[in-house]
Short mmCIF file of C-alpha atoms and ligand atoms in Angstrom, two decimals:
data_model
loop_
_atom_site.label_atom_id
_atom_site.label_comp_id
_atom_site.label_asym_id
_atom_site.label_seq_id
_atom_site.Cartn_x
_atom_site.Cartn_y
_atom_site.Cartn_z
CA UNK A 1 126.47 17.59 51.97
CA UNK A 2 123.57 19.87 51.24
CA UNK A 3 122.58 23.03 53.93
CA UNK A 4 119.46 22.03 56.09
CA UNK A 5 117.46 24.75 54.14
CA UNK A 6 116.28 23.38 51.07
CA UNK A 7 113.80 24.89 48.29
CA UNK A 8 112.34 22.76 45.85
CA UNK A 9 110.64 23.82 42.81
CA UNK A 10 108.17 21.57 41.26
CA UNK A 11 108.29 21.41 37.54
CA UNK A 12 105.01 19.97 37.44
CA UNK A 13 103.41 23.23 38.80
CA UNK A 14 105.71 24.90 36.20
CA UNK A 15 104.20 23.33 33.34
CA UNK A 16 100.50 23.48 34.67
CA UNK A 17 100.90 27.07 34.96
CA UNK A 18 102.33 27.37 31.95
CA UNK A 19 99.32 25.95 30.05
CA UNK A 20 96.58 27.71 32.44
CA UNK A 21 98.44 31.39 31.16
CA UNK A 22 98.38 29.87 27.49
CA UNK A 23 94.57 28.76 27.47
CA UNK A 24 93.91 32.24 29.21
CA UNK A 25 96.12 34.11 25.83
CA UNK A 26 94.35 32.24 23.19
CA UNK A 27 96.24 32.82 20.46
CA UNK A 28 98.55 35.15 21.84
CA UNK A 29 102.08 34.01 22.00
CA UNK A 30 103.52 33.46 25.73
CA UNK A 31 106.92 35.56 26.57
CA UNK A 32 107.73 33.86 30.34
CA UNK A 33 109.06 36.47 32.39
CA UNK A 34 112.38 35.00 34.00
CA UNK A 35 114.26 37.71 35.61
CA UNK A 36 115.33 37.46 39.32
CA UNK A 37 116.49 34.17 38.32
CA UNK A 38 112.93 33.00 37.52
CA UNK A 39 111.34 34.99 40.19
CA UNK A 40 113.71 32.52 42.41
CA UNK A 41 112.59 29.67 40.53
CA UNK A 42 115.46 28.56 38.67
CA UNK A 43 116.06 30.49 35.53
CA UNK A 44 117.58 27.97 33.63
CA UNK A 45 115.49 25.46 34.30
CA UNK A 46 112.45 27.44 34.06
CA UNK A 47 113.07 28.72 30.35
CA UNK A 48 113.84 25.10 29.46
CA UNK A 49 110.72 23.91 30.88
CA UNK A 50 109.06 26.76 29.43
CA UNK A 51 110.78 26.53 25.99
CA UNK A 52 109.55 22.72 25.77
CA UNK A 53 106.29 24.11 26.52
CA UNK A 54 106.00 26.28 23.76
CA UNK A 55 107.04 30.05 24.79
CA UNK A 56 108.02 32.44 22.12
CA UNK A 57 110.47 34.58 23.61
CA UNK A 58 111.79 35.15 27.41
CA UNK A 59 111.89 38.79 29.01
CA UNK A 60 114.90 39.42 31.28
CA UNK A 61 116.04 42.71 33.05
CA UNK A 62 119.60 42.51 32.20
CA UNK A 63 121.88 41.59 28.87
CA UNK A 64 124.15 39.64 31.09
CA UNK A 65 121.09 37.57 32.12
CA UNK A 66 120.13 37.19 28.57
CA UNK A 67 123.74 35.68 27.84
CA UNK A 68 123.26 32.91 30.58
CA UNK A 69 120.02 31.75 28.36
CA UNK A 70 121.98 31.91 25.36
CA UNK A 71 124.89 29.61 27.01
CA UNK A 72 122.17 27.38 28.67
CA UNK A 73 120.81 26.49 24.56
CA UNK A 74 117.59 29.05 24.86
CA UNK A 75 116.76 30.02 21.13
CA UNK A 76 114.22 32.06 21.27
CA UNK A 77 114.04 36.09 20.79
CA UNK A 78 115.58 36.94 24.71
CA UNK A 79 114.02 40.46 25.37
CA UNK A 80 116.80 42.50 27.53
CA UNK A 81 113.74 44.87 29.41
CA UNK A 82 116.77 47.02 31.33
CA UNK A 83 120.18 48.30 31.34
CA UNK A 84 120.22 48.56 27.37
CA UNK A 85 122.85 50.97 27.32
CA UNK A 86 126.09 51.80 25.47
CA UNK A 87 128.03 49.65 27.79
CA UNK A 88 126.00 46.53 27.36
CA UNK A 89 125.38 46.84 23.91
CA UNK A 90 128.64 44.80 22.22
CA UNK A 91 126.90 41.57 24.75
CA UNK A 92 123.55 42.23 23.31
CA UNK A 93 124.57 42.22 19.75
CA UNK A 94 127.10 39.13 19.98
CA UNK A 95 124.66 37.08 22.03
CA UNK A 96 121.61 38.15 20.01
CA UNK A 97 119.76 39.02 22.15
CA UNK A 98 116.97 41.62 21.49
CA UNK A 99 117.34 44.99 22.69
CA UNK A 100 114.20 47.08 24.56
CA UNK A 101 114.63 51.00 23.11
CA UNK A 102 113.78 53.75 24.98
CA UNK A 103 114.56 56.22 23.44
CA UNK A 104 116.51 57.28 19.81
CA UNK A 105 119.75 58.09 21.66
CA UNK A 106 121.30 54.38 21.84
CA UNK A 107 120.45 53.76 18.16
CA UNK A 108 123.63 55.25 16.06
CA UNK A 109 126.24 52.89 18.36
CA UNK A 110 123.35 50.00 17.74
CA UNK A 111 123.25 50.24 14.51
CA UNK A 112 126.94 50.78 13.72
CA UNK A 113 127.21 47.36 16.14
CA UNK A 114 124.83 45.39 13.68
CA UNK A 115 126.80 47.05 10.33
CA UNK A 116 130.06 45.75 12.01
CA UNK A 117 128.63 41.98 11.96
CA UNK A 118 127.24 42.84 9.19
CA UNK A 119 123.66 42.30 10.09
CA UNK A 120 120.24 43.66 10.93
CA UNK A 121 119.00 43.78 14.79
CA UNK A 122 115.32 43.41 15.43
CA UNK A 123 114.53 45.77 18.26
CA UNK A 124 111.19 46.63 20.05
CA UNK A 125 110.48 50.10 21.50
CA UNK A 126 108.89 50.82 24.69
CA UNK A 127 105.91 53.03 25.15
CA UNK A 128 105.14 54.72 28.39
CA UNK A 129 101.17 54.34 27.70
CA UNK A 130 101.05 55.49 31.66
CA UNK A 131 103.44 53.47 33.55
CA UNK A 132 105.82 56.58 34.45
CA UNK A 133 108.73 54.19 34.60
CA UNK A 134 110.30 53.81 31.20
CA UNK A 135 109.70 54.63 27.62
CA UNK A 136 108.66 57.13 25.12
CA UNK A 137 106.18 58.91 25.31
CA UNK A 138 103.20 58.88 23.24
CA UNK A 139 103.95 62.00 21.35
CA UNK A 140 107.29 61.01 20.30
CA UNK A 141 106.46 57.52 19.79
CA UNK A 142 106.17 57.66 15.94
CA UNK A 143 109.82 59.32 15.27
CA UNK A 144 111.66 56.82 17.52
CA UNK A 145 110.12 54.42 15.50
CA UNK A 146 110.66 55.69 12.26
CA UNK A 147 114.24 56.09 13.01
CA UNK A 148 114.60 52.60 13.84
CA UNK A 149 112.67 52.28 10.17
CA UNK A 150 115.01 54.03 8.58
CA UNK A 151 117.94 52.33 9.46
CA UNK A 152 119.29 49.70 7.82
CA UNK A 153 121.01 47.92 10.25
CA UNK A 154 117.63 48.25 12.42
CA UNK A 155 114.40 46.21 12.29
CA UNK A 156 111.51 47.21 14.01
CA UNK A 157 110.03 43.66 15.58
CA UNK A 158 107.99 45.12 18.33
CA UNK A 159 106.49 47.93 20.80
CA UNK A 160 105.08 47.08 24.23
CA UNK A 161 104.08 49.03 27.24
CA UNK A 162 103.46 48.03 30.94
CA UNK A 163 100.07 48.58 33.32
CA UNK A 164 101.01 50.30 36.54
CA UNK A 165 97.64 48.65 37.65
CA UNK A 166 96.34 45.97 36.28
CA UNK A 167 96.45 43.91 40.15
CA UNK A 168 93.94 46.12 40.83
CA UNK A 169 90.59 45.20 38.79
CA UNK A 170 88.67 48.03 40.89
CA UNK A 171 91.05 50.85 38.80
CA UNK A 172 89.22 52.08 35.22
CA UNK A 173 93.35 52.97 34.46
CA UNK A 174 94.11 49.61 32.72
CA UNK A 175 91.54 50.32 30.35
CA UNK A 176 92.68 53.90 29.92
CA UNK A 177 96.39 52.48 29.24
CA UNK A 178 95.54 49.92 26.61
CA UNK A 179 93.31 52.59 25.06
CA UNK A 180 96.60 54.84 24.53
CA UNK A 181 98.61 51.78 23.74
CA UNK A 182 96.25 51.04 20.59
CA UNK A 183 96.01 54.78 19.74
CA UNK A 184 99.49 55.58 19.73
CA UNK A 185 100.66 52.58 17.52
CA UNK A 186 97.65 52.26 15.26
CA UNK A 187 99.83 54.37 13.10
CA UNK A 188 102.75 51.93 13.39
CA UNK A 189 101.16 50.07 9.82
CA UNK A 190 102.41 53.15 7.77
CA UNK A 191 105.73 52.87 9.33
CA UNK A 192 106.25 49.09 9.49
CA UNK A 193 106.09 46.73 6.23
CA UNK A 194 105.42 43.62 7.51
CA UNK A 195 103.72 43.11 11.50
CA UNK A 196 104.97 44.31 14.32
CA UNK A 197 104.60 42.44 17.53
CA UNK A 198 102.46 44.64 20.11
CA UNK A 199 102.60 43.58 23.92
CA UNK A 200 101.29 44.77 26.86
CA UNK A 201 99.67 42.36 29.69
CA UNK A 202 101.16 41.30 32.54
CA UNK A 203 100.04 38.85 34.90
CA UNK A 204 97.12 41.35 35.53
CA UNK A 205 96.52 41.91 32.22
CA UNK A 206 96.40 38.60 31.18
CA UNK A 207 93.88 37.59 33.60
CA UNK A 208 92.50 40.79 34.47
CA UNK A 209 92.00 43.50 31.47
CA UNK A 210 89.91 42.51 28.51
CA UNK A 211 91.40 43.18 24.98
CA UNK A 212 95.05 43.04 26.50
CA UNK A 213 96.30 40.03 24.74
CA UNK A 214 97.28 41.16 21.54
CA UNK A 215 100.18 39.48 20.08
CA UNK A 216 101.91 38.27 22.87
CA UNK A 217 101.39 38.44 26.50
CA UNK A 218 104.36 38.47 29.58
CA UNK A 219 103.29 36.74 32.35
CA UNK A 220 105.72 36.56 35.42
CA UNK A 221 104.27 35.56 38.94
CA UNK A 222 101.40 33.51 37.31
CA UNK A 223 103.73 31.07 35.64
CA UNK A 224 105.07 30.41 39.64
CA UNK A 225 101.42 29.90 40.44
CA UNK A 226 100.22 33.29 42.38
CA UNK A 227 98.32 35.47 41.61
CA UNK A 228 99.14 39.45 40.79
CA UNK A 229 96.70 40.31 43.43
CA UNK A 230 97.21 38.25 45.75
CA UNK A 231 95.03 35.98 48.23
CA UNK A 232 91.93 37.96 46.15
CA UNK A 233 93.06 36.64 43.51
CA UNK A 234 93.13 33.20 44.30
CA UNK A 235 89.80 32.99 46.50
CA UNK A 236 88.17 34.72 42.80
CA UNK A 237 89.93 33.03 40.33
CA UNK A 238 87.83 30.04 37.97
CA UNK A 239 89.58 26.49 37.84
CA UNK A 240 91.99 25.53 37.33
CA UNK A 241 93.69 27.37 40.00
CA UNK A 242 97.29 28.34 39.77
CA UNK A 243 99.94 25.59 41.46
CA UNK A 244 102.46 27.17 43.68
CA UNK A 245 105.84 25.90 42.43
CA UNK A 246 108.19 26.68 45.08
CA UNK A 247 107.92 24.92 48.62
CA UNK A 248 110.91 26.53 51.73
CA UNK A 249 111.32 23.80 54.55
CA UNK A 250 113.97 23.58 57.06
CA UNK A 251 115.30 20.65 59.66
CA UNK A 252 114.94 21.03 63.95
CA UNK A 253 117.96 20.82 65.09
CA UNK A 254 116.98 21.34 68.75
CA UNK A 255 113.57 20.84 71.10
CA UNK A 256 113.93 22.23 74.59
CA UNK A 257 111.33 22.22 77.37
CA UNK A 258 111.59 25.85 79.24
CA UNK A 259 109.76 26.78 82.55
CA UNK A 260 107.28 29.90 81.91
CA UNK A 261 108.35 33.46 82.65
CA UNK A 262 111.11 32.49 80.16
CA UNK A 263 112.34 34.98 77.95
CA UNK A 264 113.25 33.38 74.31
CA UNK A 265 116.26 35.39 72.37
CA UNK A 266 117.74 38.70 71.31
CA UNK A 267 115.87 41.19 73.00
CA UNK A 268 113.45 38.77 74.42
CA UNK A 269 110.83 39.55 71.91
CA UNK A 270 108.33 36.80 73.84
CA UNK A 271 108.35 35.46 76.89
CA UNK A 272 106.52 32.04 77.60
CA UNK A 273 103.19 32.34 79.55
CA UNK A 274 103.18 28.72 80.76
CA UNK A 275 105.69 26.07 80.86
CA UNK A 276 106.79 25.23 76.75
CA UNK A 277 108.31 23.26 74.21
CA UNK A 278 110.28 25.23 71.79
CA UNK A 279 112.52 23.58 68.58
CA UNK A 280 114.82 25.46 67.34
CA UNK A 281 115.35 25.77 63.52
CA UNK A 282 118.19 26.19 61.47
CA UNK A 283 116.67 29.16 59.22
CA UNK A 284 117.40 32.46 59.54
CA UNK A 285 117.56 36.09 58.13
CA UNK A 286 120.43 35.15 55.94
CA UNK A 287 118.58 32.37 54.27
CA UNK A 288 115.62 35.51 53.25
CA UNK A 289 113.53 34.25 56.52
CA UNK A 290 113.54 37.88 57.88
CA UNK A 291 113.54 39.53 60.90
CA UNK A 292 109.72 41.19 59.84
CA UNK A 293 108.42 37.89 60.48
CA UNK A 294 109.79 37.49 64.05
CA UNK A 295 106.74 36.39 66.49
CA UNK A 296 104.10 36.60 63.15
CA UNK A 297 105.09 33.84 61.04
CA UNK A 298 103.65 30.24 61.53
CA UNK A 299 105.64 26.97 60.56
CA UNK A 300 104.11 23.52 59.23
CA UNK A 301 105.69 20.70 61.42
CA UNK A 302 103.99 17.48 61.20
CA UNK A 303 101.68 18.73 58.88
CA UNK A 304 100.29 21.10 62.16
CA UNK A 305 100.83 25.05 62.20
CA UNK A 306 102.60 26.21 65.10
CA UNK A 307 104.04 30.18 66.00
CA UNK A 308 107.15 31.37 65.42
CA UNK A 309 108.16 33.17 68.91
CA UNK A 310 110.91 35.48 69.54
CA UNK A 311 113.34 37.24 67.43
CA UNK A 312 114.41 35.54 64.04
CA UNK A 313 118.61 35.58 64.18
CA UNK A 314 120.94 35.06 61.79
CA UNK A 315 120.28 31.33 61.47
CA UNK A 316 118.16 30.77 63.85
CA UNK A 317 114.52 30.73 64.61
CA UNK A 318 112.25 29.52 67.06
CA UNK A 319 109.16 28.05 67.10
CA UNK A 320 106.34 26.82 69.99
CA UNK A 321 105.47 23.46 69.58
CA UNK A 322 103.90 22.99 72.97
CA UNK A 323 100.66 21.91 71.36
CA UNK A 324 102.28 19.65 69.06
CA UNK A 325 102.59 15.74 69.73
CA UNK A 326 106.17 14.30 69.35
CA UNK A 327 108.64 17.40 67.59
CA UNK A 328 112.03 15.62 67.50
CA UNK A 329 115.33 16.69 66.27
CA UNK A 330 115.81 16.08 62.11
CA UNK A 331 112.02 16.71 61.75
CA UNK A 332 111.17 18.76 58.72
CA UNK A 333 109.49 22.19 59.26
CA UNK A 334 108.01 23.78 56.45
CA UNK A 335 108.06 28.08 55.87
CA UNK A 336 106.36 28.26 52.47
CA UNK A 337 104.46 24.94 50.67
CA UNK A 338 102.43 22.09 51.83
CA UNK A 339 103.03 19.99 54.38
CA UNK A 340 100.21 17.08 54.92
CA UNK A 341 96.72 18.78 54.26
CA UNK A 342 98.52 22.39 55.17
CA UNK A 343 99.54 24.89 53.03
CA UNK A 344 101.35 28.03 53.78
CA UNK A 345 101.66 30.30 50.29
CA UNK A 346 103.53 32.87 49.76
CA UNK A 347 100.71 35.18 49.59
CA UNK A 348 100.24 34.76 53.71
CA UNK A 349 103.92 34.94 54.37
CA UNK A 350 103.50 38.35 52.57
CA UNK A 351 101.00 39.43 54.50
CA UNK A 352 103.33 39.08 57.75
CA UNK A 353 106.14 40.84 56.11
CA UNK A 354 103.76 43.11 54.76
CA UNK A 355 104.75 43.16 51.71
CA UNK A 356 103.78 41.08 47.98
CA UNK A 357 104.33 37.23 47.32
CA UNK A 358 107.08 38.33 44.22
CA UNK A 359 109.64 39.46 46.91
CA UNK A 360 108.90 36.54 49.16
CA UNK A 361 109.76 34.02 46.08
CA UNK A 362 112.63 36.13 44.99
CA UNK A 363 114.01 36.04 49.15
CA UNK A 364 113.40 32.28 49.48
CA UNK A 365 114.79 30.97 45.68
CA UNK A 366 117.85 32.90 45.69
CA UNK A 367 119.05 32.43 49.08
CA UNK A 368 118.57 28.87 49.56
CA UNK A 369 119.68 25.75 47.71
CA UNK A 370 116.99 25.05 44.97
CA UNK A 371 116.05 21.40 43.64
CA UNK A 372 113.95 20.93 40.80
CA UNK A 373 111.45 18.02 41.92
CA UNK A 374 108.72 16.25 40.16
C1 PLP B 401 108.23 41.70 35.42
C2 PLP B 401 107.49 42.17 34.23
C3 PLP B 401 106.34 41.50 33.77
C4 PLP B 401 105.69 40.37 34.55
O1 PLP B 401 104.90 40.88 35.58
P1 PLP B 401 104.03 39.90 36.51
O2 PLP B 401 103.22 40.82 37.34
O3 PLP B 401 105.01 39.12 37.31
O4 PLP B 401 103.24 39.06 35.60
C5 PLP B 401 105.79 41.90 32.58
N1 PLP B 401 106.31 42.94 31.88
C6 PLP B 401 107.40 43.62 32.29
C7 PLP B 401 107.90 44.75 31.50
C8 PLP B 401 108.00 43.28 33.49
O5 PLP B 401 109.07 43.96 33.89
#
């Protein structure tokens, strides 16, 4: 028996996104992004789909995430973007996975992993190029990578960086951070033999910031068909548009008729103005509907929009379907998809939590039961 709340993801959307980001990189390779379990997507299923689609490497934030690819049959070069530290090292080297370096203090226990199994690790560095986050920074960018040079046990594969901005094509600071990027490892060709893989774009700066292709590009959110910046985004963007790949429904599992003047839930957040019909549906806070979209959200039933009123609960939330011909019991309700000629995208249920569609996907995927369809 499977819970009422159900996300599907369609692998069709997947795959169309997929090849929109790879026309957009030219001949840049394509590194999916796939932490957060896929952005909620599935990550299993996405790198497979994305792996049959041609991607060169996956980016995750942790090594142990890295080690589910590896037991799920993924191949390719798994870049661990966080939490490479001594701890996690021993799972890095045994699942081969390929570590991000920050800076030269975790190389001697790398390199005396790789001697041990007697082999060489390809790592690639991180730059701060103006993120603030994580990284090196410019002006000791050339020793960390000459140590990794100099070691035998070490191979230098790549460097990458990360815009802070690139959602936002009104900021000159994308520009200004690729320009550092490309200064700081022009020098990389004494250092390196062979090539070393540069990346820097994001969704943003794949589809946003000229010249940020370069080798290979990491797009996240575009591959689940939204755009960095939002509903601008989409409203701007040239065909083919981006496919949203996840869709959040529910089942009614009550309709009652109330009298006005009634007051509907904890707190009574809304009270009915004229006599109503209100189904109840079996989604709640726990299932990432949250409590920030009590008496904002709006609901797809029938393929018709219709308010949520009152306070989400737990596992409950309500919804005014007074306008609404024939609601009965077992009817589907949609939060996030299409329903009919309706869609609600994550991008608007973001704008009533107030926040961005990422943590919206990332609620709904990993809360719910997920079903790859199509
Ligand atoms: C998450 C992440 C990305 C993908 O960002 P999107 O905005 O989802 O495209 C790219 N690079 C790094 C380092 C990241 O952590």
């Amino acid at each position: 028996m499977k819970s009422l709340n159900r996300v599907e993801i369609s692998r069709s959307a997947l795959i169309h996104n997929f090849q929109v980001c790879q026309r957009l990189a030219g001949s840049a390779a394509l590194m999916p992004l796939v932490k957060a379990n896929g952005y909620g997507h599935g990550m299993i299923d996405c790198a497979r789909i994305f792996a049959d689609q041609g991607a060169a490497a996956f980016g995750v934030a942790e090594a142990v995430e890295g080690l589910r690819l590896r037991e799920a049959g993924i191949t390719q070069p798994i870049l661990v973007l966080a939490g490479v530290i001594p701890q996690t090292l021993p799972l890095i080297v045994e699942a081969r996975l390929t570590p991000v370096v920050l800076d030269p203090s975790i190389l001697p226990e790398l390199s005396r992993l790789a001697e041990a199994q007697g082999t060489a690790i390809g790592v690639h560095l991180k730059l701060d190029a103006g993120m603030g986050r994580q990284g090196i920074l410019p002006a000791d960018f050339l020793d960390l990578a000459w140590a990794v040079e100099a070691d035998p046990h070490l191979r230098l594969d790549g460097v990458m960086a990360h815009f802070p901005l690139a959602d936002n094509r009104q900021s000159t600071n994308s520009a200004e951070v690729l320009q550092t990027f490309l200064a700081t490892t022009a020098a990389l060709a004494d250092v390196v033999p062979g090539k070393c893989c540069l990346h820097l774009a994001n969704s943003g700066g794949l589809f946003y910031v000229a010249g940020a292709r370069l080798d290979m590009v990491r797009p996240g959110i575009a591959l689940y068909g939204y755009y960095p910046d939002g509903p601008d985004g989409r409203a701007t963007a040239p065909p083919p548009l981006l496919q949203p790949a996840m869709r959040f429904s529910t089942r009614i599992i009550q309709v009652r008729q109330v009298p006005a003047g009634s007051g509907l839930g904890y707190w009574h957040l809304f009270t009915t103005s004229r006599p109503s019909t209100i189904a109840v549906l079996a989604v709640g806070y726990e299932d990432g509907y949250l409590r920030s979209l009590s008496n904002r959200a709006e609901v797809l039933i029938g393929g018709l929009r219709a308010p949520v009123v009152g306070r989400i609960s737990m596992n409950l939330t309500l919804v005014d379907v007074t306008d609404l011909p024939e609601v009965q019991v077992g009817d589907e309700a949609v939060l996030l998809g299409r329903q009919g000629e309706e869609e609600i995208t994550a991008d608007e249920v973001a704008g009533w939590m107030e926040t961005i569609s990422y943590e919206v996907l990332c609620l709904f995927g990993n809360l719910n039961e997920r079903e790859l369809v199509d």
